[in-house]
Coordinates of C-alpha atoms and ligand atoms in Angstrom, one line a residue:
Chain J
X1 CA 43.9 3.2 -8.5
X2 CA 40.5 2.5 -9.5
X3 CA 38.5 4.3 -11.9
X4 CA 36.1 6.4 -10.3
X5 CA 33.9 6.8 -14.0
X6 CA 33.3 2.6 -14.1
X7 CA 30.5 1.7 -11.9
X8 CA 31.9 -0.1 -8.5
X9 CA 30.3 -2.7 -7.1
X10 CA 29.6 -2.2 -3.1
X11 CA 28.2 -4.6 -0.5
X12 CA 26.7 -2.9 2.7
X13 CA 25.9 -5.0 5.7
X14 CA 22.7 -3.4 7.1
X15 CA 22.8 -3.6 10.8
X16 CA 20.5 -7.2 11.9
X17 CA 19.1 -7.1 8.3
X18 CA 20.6 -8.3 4.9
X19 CA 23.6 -7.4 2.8
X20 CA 22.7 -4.5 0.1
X21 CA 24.4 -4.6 -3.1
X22 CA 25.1 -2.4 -5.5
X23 CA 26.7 -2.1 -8.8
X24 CA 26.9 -4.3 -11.9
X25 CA 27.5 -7.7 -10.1
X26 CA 26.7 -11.0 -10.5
X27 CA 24.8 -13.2 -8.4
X28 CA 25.3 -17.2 -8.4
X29 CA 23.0 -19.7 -7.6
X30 CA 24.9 -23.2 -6.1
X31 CA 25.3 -24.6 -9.4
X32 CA 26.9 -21.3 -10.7
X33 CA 24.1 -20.0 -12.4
X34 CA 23.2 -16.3 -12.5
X35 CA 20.2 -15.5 -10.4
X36 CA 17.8 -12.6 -12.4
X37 CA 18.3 -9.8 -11.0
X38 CA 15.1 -7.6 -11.2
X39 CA 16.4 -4.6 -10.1
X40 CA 19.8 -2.2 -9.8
X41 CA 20.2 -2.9 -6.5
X42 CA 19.4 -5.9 -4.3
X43 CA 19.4 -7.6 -0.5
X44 CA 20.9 -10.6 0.2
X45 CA 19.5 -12.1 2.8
X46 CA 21.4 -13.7 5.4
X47 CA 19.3 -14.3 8.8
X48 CA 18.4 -17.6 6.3
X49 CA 14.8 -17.0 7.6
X50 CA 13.3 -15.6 3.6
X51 CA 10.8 -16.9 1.6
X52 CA 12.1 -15.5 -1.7
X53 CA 16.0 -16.7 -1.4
X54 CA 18.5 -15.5 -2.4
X55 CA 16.5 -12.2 -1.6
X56 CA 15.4 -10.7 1.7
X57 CA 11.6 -10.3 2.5
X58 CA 11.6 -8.5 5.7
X59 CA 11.6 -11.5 7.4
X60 CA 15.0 -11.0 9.6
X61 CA 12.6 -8.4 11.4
X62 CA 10.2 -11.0 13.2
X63 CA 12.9 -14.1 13.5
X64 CA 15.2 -12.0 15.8
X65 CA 18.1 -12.2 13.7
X66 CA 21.4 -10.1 15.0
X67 CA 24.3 -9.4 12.9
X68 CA 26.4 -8.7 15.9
X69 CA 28.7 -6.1 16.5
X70 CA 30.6 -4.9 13.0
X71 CA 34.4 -4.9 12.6
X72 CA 35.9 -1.7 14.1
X73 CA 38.7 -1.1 11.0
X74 CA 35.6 0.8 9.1
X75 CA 35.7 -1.8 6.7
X76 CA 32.2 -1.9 6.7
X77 CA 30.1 1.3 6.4
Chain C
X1 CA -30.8 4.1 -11.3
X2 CA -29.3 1.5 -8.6
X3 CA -29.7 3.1 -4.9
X4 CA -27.0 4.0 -2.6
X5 CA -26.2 3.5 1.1
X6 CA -24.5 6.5 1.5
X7 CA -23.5 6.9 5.2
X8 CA -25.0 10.0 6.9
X9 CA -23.9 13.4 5.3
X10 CA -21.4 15.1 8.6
X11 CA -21.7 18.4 7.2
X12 CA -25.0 20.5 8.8
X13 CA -25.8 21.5 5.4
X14 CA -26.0 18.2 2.9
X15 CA -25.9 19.4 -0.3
X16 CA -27.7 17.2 -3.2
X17 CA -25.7 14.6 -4.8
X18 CA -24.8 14.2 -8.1
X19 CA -24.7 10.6 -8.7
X20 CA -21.8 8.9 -7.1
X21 CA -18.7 8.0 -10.0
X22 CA -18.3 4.8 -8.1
X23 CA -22.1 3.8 -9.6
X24 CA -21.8 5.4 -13.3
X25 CA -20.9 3.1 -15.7
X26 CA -17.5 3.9 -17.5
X27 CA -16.0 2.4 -20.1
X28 CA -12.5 0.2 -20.1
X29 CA -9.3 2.3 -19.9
X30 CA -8.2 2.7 -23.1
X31 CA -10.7 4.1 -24.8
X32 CA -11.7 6.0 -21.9
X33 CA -11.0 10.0 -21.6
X34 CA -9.8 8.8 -17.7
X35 CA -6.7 6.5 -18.9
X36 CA -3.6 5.9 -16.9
X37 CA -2.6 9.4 -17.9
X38 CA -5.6 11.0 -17.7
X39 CA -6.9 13.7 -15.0
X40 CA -8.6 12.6 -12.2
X41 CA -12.6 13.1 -12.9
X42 CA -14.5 15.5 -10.5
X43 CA -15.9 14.2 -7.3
X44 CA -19.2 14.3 -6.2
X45 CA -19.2 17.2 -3.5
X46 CA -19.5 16.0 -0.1
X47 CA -21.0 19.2 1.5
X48 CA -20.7 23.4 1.0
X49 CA -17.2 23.2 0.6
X50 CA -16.4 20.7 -1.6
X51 CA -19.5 21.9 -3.4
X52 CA -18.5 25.6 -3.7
X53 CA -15.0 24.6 -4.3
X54 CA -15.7 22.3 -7.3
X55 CA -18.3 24.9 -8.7
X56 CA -15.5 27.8 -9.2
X57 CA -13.0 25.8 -10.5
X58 CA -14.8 24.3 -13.2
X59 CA -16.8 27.3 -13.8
X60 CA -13.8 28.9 -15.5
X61 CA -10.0 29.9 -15.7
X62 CA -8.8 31.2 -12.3
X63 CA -10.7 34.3 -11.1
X64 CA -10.7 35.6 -8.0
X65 CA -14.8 36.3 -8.5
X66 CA -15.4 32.8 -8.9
X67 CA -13.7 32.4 -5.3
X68 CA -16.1 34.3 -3.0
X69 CA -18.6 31.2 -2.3
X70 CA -15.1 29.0 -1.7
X71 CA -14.1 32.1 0.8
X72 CA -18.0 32.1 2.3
X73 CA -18.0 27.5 2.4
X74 CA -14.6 27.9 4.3
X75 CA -15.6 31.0 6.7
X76 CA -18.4 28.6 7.7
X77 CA -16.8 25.3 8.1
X78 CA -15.5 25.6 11.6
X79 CA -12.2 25.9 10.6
X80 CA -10.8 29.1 12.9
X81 CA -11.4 27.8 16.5
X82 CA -10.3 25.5 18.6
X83 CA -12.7 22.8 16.8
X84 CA -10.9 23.2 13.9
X85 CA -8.7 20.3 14.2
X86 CA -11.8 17.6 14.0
X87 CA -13.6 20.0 11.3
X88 CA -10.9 19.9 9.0
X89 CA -11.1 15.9 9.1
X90 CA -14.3 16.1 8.2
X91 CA -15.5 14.2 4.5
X92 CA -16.3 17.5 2.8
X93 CA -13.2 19.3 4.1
X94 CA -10.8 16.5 3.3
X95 CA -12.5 15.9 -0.1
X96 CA -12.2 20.0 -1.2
X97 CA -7.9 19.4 -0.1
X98 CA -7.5 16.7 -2.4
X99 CA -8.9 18.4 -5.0
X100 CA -6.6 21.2 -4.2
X101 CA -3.7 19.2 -4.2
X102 CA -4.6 17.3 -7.4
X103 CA -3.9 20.7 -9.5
X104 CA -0.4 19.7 -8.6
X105 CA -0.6 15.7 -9.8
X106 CA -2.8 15.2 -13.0
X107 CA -5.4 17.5 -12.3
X108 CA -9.2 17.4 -12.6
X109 CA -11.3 17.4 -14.9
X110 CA -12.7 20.1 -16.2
X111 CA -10.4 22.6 -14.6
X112 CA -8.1 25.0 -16.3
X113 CA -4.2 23.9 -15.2
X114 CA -3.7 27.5 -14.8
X115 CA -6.0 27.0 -11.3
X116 CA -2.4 25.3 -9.8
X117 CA -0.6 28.4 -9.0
X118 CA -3.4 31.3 -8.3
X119 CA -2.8 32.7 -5.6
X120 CA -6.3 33.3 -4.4
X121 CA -6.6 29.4 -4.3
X122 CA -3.3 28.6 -3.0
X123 CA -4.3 31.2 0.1
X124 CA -7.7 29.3 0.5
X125 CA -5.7 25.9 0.5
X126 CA -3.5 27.4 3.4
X127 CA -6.6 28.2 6.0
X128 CA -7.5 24.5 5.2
X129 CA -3.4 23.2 5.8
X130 CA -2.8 25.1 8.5
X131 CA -5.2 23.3 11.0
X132 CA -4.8 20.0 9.1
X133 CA -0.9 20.7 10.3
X134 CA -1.9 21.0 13.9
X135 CA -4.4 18.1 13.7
X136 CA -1.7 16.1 12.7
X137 CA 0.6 17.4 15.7
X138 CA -2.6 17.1 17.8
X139 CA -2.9 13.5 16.7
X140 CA 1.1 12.3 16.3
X141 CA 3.2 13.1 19.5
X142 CA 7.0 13.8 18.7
X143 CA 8.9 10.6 19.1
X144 CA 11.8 10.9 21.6
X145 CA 15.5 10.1 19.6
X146 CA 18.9 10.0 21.9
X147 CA 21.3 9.4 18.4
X148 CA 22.2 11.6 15.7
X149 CA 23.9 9.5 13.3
X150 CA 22.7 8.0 10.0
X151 CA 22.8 4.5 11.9
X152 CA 21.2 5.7 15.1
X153 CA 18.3 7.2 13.4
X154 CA 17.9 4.6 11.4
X155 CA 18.0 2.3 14.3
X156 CA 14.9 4.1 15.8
X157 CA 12.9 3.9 12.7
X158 CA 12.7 0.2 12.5
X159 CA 12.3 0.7 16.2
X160 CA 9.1 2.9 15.3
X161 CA 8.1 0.4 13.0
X162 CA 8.3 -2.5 14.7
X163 CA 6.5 -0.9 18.0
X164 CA 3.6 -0.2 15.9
X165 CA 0.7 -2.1 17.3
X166 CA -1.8 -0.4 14.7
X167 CA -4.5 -3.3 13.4
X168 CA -3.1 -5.5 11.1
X169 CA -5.4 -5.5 8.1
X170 CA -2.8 -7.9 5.7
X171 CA -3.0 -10.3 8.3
X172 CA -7.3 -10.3 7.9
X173 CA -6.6 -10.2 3.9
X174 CA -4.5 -13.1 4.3
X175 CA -6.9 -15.3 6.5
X176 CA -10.3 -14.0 6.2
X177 CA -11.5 -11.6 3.8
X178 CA -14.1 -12.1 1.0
X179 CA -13.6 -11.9 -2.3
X180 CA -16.1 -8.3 -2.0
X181 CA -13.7 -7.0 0.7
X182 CA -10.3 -7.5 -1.4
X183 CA -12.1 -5.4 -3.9
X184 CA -12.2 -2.7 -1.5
X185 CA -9.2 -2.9 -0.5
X186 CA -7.9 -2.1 -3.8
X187 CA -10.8 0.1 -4.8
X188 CA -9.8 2.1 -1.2
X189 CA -6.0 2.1 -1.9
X190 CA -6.3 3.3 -5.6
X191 CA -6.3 6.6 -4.7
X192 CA -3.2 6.8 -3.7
X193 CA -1.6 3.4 -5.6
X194 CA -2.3 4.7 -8.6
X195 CA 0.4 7.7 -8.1
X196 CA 2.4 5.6 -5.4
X197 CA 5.7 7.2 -5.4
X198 CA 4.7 10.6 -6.7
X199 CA 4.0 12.6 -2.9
X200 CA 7.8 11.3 -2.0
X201 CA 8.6 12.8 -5.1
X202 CA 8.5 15.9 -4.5
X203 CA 11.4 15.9 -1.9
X204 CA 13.5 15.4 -4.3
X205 CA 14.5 18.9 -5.7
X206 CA 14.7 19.5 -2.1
X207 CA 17.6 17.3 -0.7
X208 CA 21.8 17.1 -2.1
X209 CA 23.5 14.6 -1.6
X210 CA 23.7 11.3 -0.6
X211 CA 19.9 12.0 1.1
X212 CA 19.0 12.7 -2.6
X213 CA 21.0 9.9 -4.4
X214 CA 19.3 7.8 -2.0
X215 CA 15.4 8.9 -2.7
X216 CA 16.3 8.6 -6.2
X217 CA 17.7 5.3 -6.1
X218 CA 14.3 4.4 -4.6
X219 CA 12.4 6.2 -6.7
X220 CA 13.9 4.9 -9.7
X221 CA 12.5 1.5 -8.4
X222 CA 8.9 2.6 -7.9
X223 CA 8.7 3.7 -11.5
X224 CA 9.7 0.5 -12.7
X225 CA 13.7 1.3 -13.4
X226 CA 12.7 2.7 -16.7
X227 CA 10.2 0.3 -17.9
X228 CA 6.4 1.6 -17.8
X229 CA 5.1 -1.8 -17.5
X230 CA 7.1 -2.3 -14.2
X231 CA 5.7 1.0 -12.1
X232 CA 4.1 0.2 -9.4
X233 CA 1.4 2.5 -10.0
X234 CA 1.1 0.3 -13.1
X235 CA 1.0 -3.3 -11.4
X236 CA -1.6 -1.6 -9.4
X237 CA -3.5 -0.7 -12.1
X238 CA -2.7 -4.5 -13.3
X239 CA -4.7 -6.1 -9.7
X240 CA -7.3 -3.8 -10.2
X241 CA -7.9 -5.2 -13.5
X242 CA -7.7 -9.0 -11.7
X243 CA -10.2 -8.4 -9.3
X244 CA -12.6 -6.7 -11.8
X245 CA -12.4 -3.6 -11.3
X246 CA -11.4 0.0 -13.8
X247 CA -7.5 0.9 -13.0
X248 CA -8.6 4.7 -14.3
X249 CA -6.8 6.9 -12.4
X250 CA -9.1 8.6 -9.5
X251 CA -12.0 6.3 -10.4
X252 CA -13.2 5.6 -7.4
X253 CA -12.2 8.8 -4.9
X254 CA -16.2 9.0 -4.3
X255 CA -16.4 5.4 -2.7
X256 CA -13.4 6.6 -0.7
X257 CA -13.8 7.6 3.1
X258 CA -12.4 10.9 4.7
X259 CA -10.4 9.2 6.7
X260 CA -8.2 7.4 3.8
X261 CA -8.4 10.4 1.8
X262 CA -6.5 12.0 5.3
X263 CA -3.7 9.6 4.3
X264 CA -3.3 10.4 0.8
X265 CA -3.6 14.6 1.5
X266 CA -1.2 13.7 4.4
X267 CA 1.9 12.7 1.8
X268 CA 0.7 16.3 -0.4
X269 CA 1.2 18.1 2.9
X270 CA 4.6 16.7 3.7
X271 CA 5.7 16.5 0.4
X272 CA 4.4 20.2 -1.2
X273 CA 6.1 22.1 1.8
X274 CA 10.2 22.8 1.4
X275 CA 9.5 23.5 5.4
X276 CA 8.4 19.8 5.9
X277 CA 10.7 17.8 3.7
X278 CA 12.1 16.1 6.9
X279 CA 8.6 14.8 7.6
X280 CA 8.1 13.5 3.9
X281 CA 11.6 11.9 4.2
X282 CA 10.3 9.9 7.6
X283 CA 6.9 9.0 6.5
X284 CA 8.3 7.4 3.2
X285 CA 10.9 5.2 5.4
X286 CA 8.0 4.6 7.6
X287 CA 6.3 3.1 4.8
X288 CA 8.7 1.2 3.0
X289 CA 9.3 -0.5 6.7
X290 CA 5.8 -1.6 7.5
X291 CA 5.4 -2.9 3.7
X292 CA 7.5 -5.7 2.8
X293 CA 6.0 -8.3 5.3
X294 CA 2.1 -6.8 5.1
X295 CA 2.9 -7.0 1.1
X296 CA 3.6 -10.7 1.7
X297 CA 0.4 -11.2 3.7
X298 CA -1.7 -9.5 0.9
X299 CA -0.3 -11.6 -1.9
X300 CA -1.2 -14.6 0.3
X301 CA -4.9 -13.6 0.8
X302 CA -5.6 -12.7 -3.0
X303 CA -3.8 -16.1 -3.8
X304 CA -6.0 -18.0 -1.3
X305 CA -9.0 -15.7 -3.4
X306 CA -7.7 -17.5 -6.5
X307 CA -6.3 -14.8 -8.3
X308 CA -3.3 -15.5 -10.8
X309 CA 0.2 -13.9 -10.4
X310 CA -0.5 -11.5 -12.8
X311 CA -2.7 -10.2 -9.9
X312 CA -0.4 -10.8 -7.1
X313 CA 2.7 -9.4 -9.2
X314 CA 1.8 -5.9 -7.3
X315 CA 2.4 -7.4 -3.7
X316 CA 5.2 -10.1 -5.0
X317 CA 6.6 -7.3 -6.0
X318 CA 6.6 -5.2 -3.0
X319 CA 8.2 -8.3 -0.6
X320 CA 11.1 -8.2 -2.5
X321 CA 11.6 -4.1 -3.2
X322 CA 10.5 -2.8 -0.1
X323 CA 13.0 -5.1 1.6
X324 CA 16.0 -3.0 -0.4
X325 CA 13.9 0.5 -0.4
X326 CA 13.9 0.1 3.9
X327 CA 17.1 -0.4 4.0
X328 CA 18.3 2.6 1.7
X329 CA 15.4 5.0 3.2
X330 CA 16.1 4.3 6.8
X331 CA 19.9 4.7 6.7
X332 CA 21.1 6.3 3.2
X333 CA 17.8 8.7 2.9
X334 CA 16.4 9.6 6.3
X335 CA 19.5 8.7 8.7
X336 CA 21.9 10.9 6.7
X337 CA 19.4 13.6 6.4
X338 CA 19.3 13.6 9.8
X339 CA 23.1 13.6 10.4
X340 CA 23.5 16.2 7.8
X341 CA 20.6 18.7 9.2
X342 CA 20.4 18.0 12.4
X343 CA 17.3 20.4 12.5
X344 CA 15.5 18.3 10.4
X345 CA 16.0 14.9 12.6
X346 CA 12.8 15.3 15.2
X347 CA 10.8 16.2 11.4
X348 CA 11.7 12.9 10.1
X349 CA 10.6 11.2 13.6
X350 CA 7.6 12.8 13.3
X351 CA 7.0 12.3 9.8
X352 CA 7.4 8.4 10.5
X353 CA 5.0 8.5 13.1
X354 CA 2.4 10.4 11.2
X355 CA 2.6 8.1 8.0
X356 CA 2.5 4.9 11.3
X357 CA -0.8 6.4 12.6
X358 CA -2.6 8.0 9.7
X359 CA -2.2 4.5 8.2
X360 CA -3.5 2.4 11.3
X361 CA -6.5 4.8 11.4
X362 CA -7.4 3.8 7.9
X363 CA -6.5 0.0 8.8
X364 CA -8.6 0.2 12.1
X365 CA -11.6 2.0 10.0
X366 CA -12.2 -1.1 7.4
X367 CA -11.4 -3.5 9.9
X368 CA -13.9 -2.1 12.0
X369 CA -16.0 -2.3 9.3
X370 CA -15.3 -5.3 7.7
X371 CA -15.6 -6.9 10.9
X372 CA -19.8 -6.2 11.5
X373 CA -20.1 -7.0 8.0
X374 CA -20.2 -3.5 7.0
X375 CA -18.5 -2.0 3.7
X376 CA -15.3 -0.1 4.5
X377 CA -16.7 2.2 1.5
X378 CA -18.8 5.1 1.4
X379 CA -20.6 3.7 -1.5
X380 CA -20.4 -0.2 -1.9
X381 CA -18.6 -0.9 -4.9
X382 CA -21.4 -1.6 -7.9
X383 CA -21.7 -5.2 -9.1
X384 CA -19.7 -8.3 -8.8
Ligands
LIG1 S1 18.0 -10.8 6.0 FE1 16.1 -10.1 5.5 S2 14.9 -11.9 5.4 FE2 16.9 -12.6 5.9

């Protein structure tokens, strides 16, 4: 059972737009390194159209990026 | 004295005026009674209301007395008919609001705090609100919404945002404006920038839950996640300083025309009333999803200007928070609000489309401008 007092780290895939996480984890770069992290929580980008990787800039909104449909077991909120 | 090019007075009345702030020398911010914390200094009237209006409250502590030429200014000012939804856009009108509304922020010079809550005033701010409310539904049609999920809603937010065909003024900073007009861009955003975040604020008290956790979360962000330096309002005050000019707060509400000053009393209306909290919810995931791209096209056009990344750290910024904060507004904040209070989802609609077209009207006024090679200002901003 987890503890519900220690922090939890969550990933929500926004609908056509990047993944939003929360919680005290740690982004990698490729060669393993952490990437700052300026603020508590973040956007991943993953349309692969941003300027400021490994960030999203709003760009997933002019490239015409879909996430397709999500998973139907509710694993995703 | 250097001369000004102020644009005709609207009101029948013009009253004489005071020398403009935007032309008095002031010295740097920190020695400077108007700091980043200080009160924001008293306009320069902009016809009988604003004039009677900033008379009484810096003749005293509240007093019903002092209120009779206020009561006399607004009897006169066209508000009551069915013309009051143009007269209270007016300069004069639109000025005496803010000043109204800045009792509740870091008040004015000169007037006693104990003006915020007197009830004579706060009755004289509702016979301007009330037709500012319906010049606002006049203006913003109710956008249509078939869902009433958190995802749905959200859904037709971006879709709000995205339809939004207003002028693009980034896109003119990034490509074409002077170094004069970039100035005024600041200069004509500082009155709000330099509380950005605090009308949203409000809302807080207001919501529970996860609506709440999410305003917060974003909120938290805009002041800097604990670290002064870090506030927006503060990397504002930071590009103001780039370009040259004072980051006091309110410094330059006199070179600042009615119809951006609309904007800014706009948020105070939304965000002051309990009633409207569903509006102040949409407009603030309104603009967190027209900001992260414009914020990009910004940074480009002060970089083309020359400016260093100290001055661009204000729209650098923005690209990369506004692309989390539209995200958490549109679903966590103004989606669940929706789902939750199902009364308040056509509020939040609305309040998205008001903050879409109050903004484009402020866009399509300087670009208007800009474009005949006019100042976007009401008084062109002194020196270089
Ligand atoms: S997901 Fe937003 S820019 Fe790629």
């Amino acid at each position: 059972m987890t503890d519900e007092r220690t922090p939890q780290v969550t990933v929500t895939a926004c609908p056509d737009g990047p993944l939003l996480v929360r919680g005290p984890a740690t982004i990698l770069d490729a060669d393993g390194r952490p990437v700052p992290r300026r603020r508590a929580t973040v956007a991943l980008c993953r349309c692969g159209g941003t300027a400021v990787p490994p960030w999203c800039d709003g760009t997933h909104k002019v490239n015409g990026y879909r996430s397709g449909p999500e998973p139907q077991d509710g694993s995703l909120s | 004295m250097t001369t000004t090019s102020l644009p005709a007075n609207p009101v029948p009345h013009p009253v004489p005026q005071p020398a403009p702030h935007a032309l008095r020398p002031k010295t740097s911010a920190s020695d400077a009674p108007h700091g980043p914390t200080g009160r924001m200094p008293a306009p320069a009237p902009r016809g009988p209301v604003s004039e009677a209006l900033l008379g009484a409250l810096r003749a005293g502590g509240p007093d019903d007395a002092l209120l009779a030429p206020v009561t006399g200014a607004l009897a006169q000012a066209g508000l009551e008919g069915p013309e009051a939804v143009e007269a209270v856009l007016s300069e004069d009108v639109q000025l005496a609001l803010l000043v109204m509304y800045e009792l509740h922020y870091r008040g004015v010079d000169g007037v006693d705090d104990a003006w915020e809550w007197h009830p004579g005033l706060l009755a004289l701010r509702a016979r301007v609100e009330r037709p500012f409310e319906a010049s606002l539904r006049a203006r913003v049609p109710q956008p249509a919404c078939e869902a009433t999920d958190a995802a749905g809603v959200a859904e037709r937010l971006f879709a709000l945002a995205a339809q939004d065909d207003g002028p693009s003024l980034s896109r003119y900073v990034a490509k074409k404006a002077d170094a004069e007009q970039a100035r005024e861009l600041l200069a004509l955003k500082s009155v709000y920038q330099l509380k950005e975040a605090d009308p949203h604020t409000w809302a807080i008290p207001r919501l529970s839950g996860a609506p709440k956790a999410a305003l917060v979360e974003i909120q938290a962000d805009e002041y800097g996640g604990g670290q002064a330096g870090r506030m927006h309002a503060e990397l504002f005050a930071r590009a103001m300083r780039g370009v040259g000019l004072e980051d006091c707060y309110g410094r330059y509400v006199d070179a600042v025309p009615a119809v951006s000053l609309v904007a800014v009393n706009t948020m105070s209306l939304l965000g002051l009333h309990r009633r409207l909290r569903g509006a102040i919810v949409g407009h603030l995931a309104a603009f967190e999803m027209t900001s992260s791209i414009p914020s990009r096209l910004y940074g480009n056009g002060f970089r083309r200007l020359g400016h260093d990344e100290g001055t661009t750290w204000y729209f650098d910024e923005h690209v990369e928070a506004d692309a989390v904060h539209e995200q958490i507004a549109g679903r966590d904040l103004a989606g669940r609000l929706a789902e939750e209070e199902p009364g308040l989802r056509d509020d939040v609609l609305w309040g998205a489309a008001v903050c879409l077209a109050v903004e484009g009207d402020v866009a399509a006024w300087v670009l208007e401008r800009w474009q005949r090679g006019a100042s976007a200002l009401r008084v062109p901003l002194a020196g270089a």
